[in-house]
Structure formats: structure tokens, C-alpha cells
CSV table of C-alpha atoms in Angstrom, one decimal:
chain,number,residue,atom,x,y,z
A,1,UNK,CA,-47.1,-84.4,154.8
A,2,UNK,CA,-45.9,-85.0,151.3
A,3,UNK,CA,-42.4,-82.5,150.5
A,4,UNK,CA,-42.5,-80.3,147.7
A,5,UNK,CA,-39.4,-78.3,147.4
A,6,UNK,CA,-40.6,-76.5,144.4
A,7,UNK,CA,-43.6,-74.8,146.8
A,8,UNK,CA,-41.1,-73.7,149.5
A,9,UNK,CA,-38.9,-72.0,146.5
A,10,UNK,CA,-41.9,-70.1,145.4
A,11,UNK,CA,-42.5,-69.2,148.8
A,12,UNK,CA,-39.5,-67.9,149.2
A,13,UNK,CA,-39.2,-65.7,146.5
A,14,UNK,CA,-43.0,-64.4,147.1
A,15,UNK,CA,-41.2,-63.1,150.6
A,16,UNK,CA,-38.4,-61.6,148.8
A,17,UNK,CA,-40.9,-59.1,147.0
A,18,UNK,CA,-43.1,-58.7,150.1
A,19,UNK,CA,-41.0,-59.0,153.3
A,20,UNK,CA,-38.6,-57.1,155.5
A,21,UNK,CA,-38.4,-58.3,158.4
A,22,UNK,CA,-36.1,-60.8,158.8
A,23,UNK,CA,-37.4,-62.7,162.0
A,24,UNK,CA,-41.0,-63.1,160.1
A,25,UNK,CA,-39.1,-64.8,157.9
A,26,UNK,CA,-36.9,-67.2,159.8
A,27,UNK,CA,-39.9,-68.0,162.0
A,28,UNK,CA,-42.0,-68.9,158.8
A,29,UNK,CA,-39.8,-70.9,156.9
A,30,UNK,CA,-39.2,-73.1,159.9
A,31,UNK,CA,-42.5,-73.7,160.5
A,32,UNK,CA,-43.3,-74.5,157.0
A,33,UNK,CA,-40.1,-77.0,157.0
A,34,UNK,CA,-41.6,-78.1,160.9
A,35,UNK,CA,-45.1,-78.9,159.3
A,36,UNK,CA,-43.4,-80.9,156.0
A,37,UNK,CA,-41.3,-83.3,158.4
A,38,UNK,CA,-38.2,-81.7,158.9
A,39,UNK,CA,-37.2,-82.1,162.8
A,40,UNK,CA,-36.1,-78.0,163.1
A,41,UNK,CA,-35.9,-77.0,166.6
A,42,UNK,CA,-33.6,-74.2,166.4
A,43,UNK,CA,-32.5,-72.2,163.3
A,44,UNK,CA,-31.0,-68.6,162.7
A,45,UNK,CA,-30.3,-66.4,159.5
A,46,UNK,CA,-27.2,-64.4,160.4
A,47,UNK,CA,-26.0,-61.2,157.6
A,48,UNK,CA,-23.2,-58.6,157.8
A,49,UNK,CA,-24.5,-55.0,157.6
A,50,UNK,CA,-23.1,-51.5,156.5
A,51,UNK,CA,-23.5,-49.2,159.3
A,52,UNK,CA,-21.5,-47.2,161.5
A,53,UNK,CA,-22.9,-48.8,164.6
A,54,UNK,CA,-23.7,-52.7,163.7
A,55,UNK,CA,-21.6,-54.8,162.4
A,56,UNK,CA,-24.8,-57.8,161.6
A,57,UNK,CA,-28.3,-58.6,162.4
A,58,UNK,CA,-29.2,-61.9,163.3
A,59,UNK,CA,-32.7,-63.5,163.7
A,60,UNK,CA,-32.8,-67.1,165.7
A,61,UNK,CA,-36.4,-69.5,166.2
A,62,UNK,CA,-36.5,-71.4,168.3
A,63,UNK,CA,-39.1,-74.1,168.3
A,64,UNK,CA,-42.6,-73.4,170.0
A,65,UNK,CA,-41.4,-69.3,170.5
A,66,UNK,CA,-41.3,-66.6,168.7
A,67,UNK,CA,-38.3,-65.2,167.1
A,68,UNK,CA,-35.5,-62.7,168.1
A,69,UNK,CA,-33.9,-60.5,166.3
A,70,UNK,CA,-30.9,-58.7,166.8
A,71,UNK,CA,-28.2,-56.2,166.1
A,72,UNK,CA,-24.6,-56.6,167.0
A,73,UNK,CA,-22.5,-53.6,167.8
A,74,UNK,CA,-18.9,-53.2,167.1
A,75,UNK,CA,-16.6,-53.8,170.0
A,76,UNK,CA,-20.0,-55.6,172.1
A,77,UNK,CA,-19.5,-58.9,173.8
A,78,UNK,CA,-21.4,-60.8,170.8
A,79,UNK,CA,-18.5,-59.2,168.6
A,80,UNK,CA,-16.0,-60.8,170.3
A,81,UNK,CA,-17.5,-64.7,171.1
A,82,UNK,CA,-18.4,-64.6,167.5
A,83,UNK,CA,-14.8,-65.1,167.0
A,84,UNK,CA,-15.3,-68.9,168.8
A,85,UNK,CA,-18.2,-69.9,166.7
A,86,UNK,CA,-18.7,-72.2,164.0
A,87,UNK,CA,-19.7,-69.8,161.6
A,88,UNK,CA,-16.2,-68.2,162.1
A,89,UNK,CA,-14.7,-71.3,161.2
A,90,UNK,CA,-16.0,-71.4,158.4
A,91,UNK,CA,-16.2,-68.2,156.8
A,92,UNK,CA,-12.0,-68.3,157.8
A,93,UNK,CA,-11.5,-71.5,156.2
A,94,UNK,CA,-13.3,-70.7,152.6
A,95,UNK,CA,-16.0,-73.3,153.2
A,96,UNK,CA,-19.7,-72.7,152.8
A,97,UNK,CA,-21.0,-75.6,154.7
A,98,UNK,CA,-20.7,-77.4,158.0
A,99,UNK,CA,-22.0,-80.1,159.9
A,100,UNK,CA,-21.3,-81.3,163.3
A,101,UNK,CA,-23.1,-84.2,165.2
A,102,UNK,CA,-22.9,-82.8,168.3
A,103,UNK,CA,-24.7,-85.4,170.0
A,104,UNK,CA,-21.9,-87.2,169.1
A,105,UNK,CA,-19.2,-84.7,170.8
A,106,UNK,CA,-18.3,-83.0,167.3
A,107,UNK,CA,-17.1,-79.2,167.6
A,108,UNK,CA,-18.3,-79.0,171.3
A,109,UNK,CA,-14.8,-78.9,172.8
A,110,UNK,CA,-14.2,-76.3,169.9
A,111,UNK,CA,-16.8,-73.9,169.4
A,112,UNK,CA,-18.9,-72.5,173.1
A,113,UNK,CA,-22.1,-71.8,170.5
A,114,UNK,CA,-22.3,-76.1,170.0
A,115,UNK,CA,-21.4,-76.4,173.5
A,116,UNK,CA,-24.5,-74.4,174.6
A,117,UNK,CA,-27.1,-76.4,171.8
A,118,UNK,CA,-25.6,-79.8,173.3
A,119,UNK,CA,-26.3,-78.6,176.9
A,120,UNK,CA,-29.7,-77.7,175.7
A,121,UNK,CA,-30.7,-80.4,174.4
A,122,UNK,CA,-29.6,-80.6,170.8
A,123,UNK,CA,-27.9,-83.1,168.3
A,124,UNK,CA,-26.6,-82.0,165.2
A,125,UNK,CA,-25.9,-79.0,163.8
A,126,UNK,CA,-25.6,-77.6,160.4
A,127,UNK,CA,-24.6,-74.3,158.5
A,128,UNK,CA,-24.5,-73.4,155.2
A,129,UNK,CA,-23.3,-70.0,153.8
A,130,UNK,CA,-24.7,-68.0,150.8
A,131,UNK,CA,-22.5,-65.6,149.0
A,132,UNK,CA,-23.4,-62.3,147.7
A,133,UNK,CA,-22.2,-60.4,144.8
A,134,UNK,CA,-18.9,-59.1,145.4
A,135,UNK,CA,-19.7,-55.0,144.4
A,136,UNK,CA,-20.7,-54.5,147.8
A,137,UNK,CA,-19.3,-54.9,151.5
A,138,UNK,CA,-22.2,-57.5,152.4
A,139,UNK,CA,-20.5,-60.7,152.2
A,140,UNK,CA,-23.3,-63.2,152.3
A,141,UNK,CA,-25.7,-64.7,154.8
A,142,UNK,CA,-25.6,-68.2,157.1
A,143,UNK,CA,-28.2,-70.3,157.6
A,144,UNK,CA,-27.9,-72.7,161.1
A,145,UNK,CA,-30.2,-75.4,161.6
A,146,UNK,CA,-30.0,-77.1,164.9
A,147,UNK,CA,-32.0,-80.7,166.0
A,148,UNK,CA,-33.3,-82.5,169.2
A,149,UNK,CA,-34.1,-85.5,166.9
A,150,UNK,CA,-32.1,-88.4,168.5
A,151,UNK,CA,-31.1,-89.7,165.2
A,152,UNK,CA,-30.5,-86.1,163.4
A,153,UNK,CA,-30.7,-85.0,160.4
A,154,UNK,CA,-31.2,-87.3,157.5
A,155,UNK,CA,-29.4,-87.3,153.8
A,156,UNK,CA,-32.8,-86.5,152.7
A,157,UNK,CA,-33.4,-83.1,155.1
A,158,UNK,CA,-29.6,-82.1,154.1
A,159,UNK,CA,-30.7,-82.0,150.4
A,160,UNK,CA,-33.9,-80.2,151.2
A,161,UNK,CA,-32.2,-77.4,152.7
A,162,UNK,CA,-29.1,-77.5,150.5
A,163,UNK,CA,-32.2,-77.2,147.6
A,164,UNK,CA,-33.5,-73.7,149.7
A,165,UNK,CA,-30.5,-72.3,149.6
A,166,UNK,CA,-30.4,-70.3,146.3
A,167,UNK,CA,-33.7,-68.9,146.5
A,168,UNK,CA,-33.5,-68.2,150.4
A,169,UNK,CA,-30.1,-66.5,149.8
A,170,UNK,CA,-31.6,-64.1,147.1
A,171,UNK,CA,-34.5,-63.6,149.6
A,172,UNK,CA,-32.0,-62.6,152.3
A,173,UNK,CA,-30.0,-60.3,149.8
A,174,UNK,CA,-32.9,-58.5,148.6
A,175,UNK,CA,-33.6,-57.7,152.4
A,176,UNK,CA,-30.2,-56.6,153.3
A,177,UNK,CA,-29.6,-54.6,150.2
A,178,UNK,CA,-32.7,-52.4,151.0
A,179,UNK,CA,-32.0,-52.5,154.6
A,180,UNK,CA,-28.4,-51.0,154.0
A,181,UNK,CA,-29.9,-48.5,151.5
A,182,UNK,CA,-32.4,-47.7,154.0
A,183,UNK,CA,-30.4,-47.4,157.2
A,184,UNK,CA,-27.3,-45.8,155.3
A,185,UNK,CA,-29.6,-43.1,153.7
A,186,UNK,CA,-30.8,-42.5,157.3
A,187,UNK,CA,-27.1,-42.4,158.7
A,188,UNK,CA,-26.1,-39.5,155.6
A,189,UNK,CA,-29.0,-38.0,155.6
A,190,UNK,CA,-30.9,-38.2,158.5
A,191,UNK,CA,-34.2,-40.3,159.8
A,192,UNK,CA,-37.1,-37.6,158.3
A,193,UNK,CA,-35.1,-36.5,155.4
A,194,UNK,CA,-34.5,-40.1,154.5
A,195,UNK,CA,-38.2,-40.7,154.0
A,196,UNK,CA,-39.0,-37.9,151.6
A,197,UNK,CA,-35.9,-39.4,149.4
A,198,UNK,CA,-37.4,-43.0,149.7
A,199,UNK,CA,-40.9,-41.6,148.7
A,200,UNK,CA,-39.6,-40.5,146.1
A,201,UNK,CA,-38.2,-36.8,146.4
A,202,UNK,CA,-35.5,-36.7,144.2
A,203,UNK,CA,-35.9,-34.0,141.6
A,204,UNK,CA,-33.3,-31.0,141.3
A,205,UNK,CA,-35.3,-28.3,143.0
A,206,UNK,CA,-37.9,-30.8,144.2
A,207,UNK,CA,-39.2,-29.1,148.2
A,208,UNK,CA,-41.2,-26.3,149.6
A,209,UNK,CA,-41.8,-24.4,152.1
A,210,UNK,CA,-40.9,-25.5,155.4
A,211,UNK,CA,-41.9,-23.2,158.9
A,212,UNK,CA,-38.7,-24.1,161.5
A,213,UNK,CA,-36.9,-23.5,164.9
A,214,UNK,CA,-33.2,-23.8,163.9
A,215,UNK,CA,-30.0,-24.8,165.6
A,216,UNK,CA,-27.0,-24.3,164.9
A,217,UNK,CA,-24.2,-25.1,167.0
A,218,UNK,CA,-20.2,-24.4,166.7
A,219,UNK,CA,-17.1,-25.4,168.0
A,220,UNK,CA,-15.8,-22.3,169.1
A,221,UNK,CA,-12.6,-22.5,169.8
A,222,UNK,CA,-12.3,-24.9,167.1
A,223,UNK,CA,-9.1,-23.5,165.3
A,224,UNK,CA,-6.7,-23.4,168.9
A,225,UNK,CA,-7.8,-26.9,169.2
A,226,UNK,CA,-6.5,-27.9,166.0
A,227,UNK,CA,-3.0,-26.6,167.7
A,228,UNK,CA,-3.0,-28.5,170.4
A,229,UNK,CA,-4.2,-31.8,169.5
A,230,UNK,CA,-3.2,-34.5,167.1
A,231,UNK,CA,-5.1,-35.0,163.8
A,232,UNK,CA,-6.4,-38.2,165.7
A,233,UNK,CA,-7.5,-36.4,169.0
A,234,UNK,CA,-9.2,-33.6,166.8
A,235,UNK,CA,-11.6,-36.2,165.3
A,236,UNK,CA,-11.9,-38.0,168.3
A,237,UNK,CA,-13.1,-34.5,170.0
A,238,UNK,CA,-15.7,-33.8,167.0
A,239,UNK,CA,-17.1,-37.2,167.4
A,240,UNK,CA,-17.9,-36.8,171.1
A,241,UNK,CA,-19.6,-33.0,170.4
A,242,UNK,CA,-21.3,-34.2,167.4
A,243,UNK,CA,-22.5,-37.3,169.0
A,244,UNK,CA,-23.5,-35.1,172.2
A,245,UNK,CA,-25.2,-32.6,169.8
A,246,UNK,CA,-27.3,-35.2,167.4
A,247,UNK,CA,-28.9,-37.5,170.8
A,248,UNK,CA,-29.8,-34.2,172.4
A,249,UNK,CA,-31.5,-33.0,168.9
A,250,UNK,CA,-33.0,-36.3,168.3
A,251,UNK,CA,-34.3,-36.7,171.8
A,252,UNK,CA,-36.3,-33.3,171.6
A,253,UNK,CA,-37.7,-34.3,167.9
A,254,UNK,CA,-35.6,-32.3,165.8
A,255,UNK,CA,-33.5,-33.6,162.8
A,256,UNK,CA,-29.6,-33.0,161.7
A,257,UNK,CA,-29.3,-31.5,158.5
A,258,UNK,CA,-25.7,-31.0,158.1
A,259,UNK,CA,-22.2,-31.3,159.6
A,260,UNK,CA,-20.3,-28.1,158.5
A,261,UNK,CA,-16.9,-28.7,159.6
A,262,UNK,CA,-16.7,-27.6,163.0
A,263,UNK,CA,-20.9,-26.6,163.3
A,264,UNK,CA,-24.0,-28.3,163.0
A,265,UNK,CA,-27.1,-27.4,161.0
A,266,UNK,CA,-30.6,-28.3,162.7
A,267,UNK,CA,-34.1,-27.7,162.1
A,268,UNK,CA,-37.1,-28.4,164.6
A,269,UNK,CA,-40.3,-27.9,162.5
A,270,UNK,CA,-42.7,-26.0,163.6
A,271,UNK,CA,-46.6,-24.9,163.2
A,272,UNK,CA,-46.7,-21.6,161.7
A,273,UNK,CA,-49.9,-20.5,163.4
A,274,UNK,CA,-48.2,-22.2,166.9
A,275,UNK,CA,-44.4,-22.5,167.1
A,276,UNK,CA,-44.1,-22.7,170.8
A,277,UNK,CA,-43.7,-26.2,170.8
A,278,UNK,CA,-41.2,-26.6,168.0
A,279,UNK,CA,-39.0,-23.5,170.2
A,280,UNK,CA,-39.3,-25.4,173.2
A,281,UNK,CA,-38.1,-28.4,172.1
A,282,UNK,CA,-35.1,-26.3,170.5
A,283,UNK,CA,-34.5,-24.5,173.6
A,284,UNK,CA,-34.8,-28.0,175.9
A,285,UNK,CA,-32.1,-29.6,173.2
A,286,UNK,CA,-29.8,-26.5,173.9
A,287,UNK,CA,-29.9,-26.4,176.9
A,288,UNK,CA,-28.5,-30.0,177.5
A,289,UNK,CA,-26.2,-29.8,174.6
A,290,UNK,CA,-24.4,-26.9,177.3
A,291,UNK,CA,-24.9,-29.1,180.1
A,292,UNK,CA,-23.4,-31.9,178.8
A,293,UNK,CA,-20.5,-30.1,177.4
A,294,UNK,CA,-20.0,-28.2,180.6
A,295,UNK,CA,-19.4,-32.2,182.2
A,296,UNK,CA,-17.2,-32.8,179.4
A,297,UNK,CA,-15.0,-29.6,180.3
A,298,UNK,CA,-14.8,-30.4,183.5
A,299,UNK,CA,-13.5,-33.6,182.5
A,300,UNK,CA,-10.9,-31.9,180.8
A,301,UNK,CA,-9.7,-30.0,183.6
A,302,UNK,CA,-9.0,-32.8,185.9
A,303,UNK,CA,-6.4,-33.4,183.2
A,304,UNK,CA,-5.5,-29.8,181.8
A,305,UNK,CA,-6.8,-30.2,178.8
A,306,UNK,CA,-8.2,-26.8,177.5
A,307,UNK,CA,-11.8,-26.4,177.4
A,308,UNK,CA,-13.8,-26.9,174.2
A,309,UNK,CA,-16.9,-24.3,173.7
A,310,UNK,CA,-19.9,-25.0,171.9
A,311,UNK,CA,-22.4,-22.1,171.3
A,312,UNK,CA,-25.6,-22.3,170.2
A,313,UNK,CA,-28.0,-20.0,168.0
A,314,UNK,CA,-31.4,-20.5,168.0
A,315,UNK,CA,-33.9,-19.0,164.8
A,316,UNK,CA,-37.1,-18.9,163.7
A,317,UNK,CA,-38.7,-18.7,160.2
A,318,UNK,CA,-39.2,-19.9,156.5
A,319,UNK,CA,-36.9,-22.1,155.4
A,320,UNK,CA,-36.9,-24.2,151.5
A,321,UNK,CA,-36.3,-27.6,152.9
A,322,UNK,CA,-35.6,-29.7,149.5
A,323,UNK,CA,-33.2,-30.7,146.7
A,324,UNK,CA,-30.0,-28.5,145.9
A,325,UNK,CA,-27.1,-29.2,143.9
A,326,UNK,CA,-25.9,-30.5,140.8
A,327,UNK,CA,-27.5,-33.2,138.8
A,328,UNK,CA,-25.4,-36.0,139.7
A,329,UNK,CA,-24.6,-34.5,143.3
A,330,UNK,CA,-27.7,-33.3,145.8
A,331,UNK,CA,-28.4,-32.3,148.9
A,332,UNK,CA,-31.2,-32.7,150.4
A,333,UNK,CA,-31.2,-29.4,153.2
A,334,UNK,CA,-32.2,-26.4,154.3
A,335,UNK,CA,-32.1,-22.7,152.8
A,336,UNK,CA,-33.3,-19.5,152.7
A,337,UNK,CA,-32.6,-15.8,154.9
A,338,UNK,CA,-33.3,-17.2,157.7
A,339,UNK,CA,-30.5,-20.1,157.6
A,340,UNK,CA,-28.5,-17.3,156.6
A,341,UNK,CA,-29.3,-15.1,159.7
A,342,UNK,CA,-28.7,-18.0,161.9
A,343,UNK,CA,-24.8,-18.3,160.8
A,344,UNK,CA,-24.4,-14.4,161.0
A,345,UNK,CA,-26.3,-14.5,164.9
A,346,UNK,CA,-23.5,-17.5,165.3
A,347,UNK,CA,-20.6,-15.2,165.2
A,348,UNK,CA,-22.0,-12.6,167.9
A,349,UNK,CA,-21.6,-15.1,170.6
A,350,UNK,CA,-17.6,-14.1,170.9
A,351,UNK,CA,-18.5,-10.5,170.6
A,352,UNK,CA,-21.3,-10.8,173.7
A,353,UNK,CA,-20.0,-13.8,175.7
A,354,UNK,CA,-22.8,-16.2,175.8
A,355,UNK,CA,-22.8,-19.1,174.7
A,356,UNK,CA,-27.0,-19.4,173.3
A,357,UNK,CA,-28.5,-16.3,171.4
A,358,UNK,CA,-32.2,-16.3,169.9
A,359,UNK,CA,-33.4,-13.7,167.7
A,360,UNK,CA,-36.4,-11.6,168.0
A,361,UNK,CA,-38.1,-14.2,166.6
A,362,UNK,CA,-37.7,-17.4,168.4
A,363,UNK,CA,-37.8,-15.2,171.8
A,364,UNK,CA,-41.3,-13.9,170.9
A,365,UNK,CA,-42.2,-17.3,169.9
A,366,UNK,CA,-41.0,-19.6,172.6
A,367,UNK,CA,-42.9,-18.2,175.5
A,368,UNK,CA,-39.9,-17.4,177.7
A,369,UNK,CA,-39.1,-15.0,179.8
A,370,UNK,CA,-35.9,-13.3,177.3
A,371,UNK,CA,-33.5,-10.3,177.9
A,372,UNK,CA,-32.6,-8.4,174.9
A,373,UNK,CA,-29.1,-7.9,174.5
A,374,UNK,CA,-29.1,-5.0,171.7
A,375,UNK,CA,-29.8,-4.4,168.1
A,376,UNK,CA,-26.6,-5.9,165.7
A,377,UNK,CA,-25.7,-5.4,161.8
A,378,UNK,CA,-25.1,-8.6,160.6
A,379,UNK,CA,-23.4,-9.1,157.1
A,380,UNK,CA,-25.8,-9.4,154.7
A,381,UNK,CA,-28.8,-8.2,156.3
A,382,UNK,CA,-30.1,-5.2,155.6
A,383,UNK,CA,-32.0,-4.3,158.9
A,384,UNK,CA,-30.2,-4.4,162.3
A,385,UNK,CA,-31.1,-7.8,163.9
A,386,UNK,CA,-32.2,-8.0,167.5
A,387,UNK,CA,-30.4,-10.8,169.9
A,388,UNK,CA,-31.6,-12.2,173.2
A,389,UNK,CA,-30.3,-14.1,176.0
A,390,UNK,CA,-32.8,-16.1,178.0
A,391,UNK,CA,-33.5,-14.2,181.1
């Protein structure tokens, strides 16, 4: 079949308006190149990423398959062999292309990745890198091309994928530029909040109405920590409660609105006409954020640390769930009385010794058996407040 670059360029750029998925993308430009002569058997697109968690995403086809694609933790195994590939080599020595004839022995004493294609089966390898713009902590992509044609590459399918290069590299920048956005916006903001920014919810003021089991959840004893632990082990100690708090939240469908120094803002929302669901699930997530804690603690003990209490409030009610802030600096959250009541329930859990309170109405709602513990004043609440303990 006759080569026309100019087609595959077009191509390209079509996918960089319509596609996100990096693997659909890998996969169909090989089999385009496949179908035009080039003898691709296995090719990857590699690209850095800004996120807490991963530290890349790679996609690989292989010939005759389907593709993968994966995300590479900090600290994993793939972290630490990427250190021995060729794509390290090159990104350390300022060059943005490589080519070893590994057929031939070239790199394979070097590098375990060319090692592994030689054992099975291939014959030369290339990589070229694409730089991105320099504002932003995504360096660029690579682009590996690997043969099983005895005689390898030809000058001619060099220059055809040297010719890709520009417009697959904007193709892959446009992708990782809304991934970040995407995946970052999640990180800040959370997974459902994220969505009504992307759609569009942006506005000063810009919400409504939202009916909601809420959490909220404090370090206790936060303050005598600080005393007894380094600046270091404080943060490290946050980290391991927030990250115990958030899974359990997440796991029982409810979202993180906001980290509040030492406490933790969550909603679970919830059916007006039929909350029970939206409590349980708030109740569930509670009641294994203690657990887990209680393990931690006991962890602690075994090597006299001193403990580190979490208690938890659960509400029910009204909440605005929007925009609020300035115009240059929002927040996408919760407010309302009843966000308020939750904090002010929050501080009774010293006073009563309990670590989880509900007000009157997440007990009526959550179809529990409750004890009532007494009728409270809370500060800025007109009518005394009614606390329960589940029973």
C-alpha cells in the first residue's frame, strides 16, 4: 500500500481533538503504520504525569493483541528498573533519539528492557523523544518502536516516523494536559465535585440545594500530638488518618469536601424523601474509620507511642453545595446550619466520651436502634440540640 505521511498527520491531529485514551491510540496508529508497510511489532507511548500517586502512564501494542495501559506508582518496582532502560539513557544524556540493532547485540548487555525484546524475538529498536513546553512539570513523551523484521528498520521507515513525530507529540500533549487537569482537579477537589467544575460550574455563587448525611471527623488529641512529635512525624500521622478516613468514605460512596487542619469535612448525599441509605452508608464508613484507627493505636502501644483519637459526627440536612469565595479564589464546598451544627456536635465528644455522636436527625433517619444521650446548647444555635450514641 502506497505511504502517505501527510494522511497519517491528519489522522493524528483528528485524535488529538477526539481522543483520550491513550492505548486506542497507540494501538491505531500502529495498525495504520502495520497496514502501510512498516514491520511494527511492538511499540509503546510512554508520558510523565502530575499526580500524587503516579509518576507516568504508559501504553504498549503489541502486534496481533490489544493494548495495555498502565500507571506507574512512585516507589513501585517499574519505578525503579526504569532506571536501567533505554529511555533513561537518554532522557540523562540530552538526546531525543535512539536506535539499537539489537539483533545485532546493541544495548542488550546494557539496558534488561532490549535484553527482554531480543529474547522475544526482536531486532532493532528505536526511541524518539518529544518535548513539551517547559511551563509545566510534564516533560515530554517517548515513542518506542520495536521489529521482528530480520533485516530491521529501513532509512525509509526511520524518516516516516521521524515525520509523525510533531503532530503525534502535540496529539500526546493535548492528552496529558487534560488528563493532568482532569486527575489533579479530582485530587483537590474530589472525584463528584470535579465533574460539576468540568461541566462547567464555575460561577461565584453557582449551586443549590443539596439533601446530605455528613461527616466530619477530628484528630482529637491533635494539639498534645503536636508536642510530642517532630514536624515530620506530625505530617506523617495526618497522612495515615486522612488516608484511613478518605478509602473508608470513598468505599461507602461518599465524597471529601475538605481537609480542615486536623478534621475532615464529608458529605454522603442523600434522598430527601429516603435518607436511610445515604445514613447507612455514613454510619458503615464510621464505623471502620474507628476500627481501623483502633489497629493503628494498638500499633502504637507496642511501641509507647500515645494514642491518636479520631471522633466522628454524623448529621443530617440541607446543605448549599456550590461556589464560595472570591473571584479569583473558589471553593467548591458545602454550607449552610447544618454544616454548622455538625462542628458544634464535634466538640461534645470530649465532654461525653464517645468517640461517634448523631443528632436527632440522622438517628431518626438511619433506622438504627440509638440511645439518646441528652439535650446540649451548642454555640450558635438557638434551640438545644439533641445527641445520640448508637445503642
Amino acid at each position: 500500500m502506497r505511504l502517505n505521511i501527510q494522511d497519517h498527520v491528519d489522522w493524528l491531529i483528528q485524535q488529538g481533538m477526539a481522543c483520550n485514551d491513550i492505548g486506542q491510540l497507540v494501538a491505531a496508529l500502529c495498525r495504520r503504520l502495520i497496514a502501510n508497510g512498516l514491520p511494527i511489532w511492538q511499540a509503546s507511548i510512554a508520558m510523565p504525569s502530575i499526580h500524587p500517586v503516579y509518576r507516568g502512564v504508559s501504553a504498549s501494542f503489541t502486534r496481533g493483541a490489544e493494548a495495555v495501559t498502565e500507571n506507574d506508582e512512585y516507589g513501585s518496582a517499574n519505578e525503579e528498573s526504569f532506571a536501567r532502560t533505554s529511555i533513561f539513557h537518554l532522557l540523562e544524556t540530552g538526546m531525543l533519539f535512539g536506535r539499537w540493532q539489537i539483533s545485532r547485540g546493541e544495548g542488550v548487555e546494557l539496558y534488561p528492557d532490549l535484553a527482554e525484546l531480543l529474547r522475544k524475538g526482536g531486532t532493532d529498536h528505536v526511541v524518539n523523544l518529544v518535548a513539551f513546553p517547559t511551563e509545566v512539570a510534564l516533560r515530554g513523551m517517548a515513542f518506542s518502536v520495536t521489529t521482528d523484521c530480520a533485516t530491521g528498520f529501513s532509512d525509509a521507515h526511520l524518516e516516516t516516523l521521524k515525520a509523525l513525530l510533531p503532530s503525534l507529540g502535540l496529539t500526546c500533549y493535548r492528552m496529558a494536559a487534560t488528563k493532568t487537569a482532569t486527575d489533579m482537579l479530582a485530587v483537590y477537589t474530589g472525584a463528584k465535585t470535579s465533574v460539576h467544575i468540568l461541566g462547567g460550574e464555575t460561577q461565584r455563587g453557582a449551586g443549590g440545594a443539596l439533601h446530605a448525611a455528613i461527616l466530619l471527623a477530628d484528630l482529637s488529641n491533635f494539639t498534645a500530638l503536636t508536642e510530642w512529635h517532630s514536624r515530620d512525624e506530625i505530617v506523617a500521622i495526618l497522612n495515615q488518618r486522612f488516608e484511613l478516613v478518605g478509602q473508608n468514605v470513598e468505599e461507602h460512596n461518599g465524597e471529601i469536601l475538605k481537609f480542615m487542619g486536623d478534621s475532615i469535612l464529608a458529605i454522603f448525599p442523600a434522598d430527601i424523601e429516603s435518607p436511610n441509605e445515604a445514613c447507612r452508608n455514613a454510619i458503615a464508613s464510621a464505623r471502620h474509620i474507628l476500627a481501623a484507627n483502633a489497629a493503628l493505636n494498638d500499633d502504637r502501644a507496642r511501641r509507647s507511642g500515645p494514642p491518636v483519637d479520631i471522633d466522628v459526627v454524623l448529621h443530617l440536612g440541607e446543605v448549599f453545595y456550590g461556589n464560595i469565595g472570591a473571584r479569583g479564589r473558589l471553593d467548591f464546598t458545602v454550607i449552610g446550619p447544618a454544616v454548622n451544627e455538625t462542628s458544634r456536635l464535634e466538640k461534645l465528644c470530649d465532654q461525653l466520651q464517645e468517640h461517634l455522636l448523631l443528632s436527632e436527625s440522622f438517628a431518626a433517619a438511619c433506622g438504627l436502634a440509638c440511645e439518646r444521650l441528652g439535650d446540649f446548647k451548642l454555640r450558635g444555635v438557638s434551640k438545644l440540640a439533641a445527641v445520640f450514641k448508637l445503642a
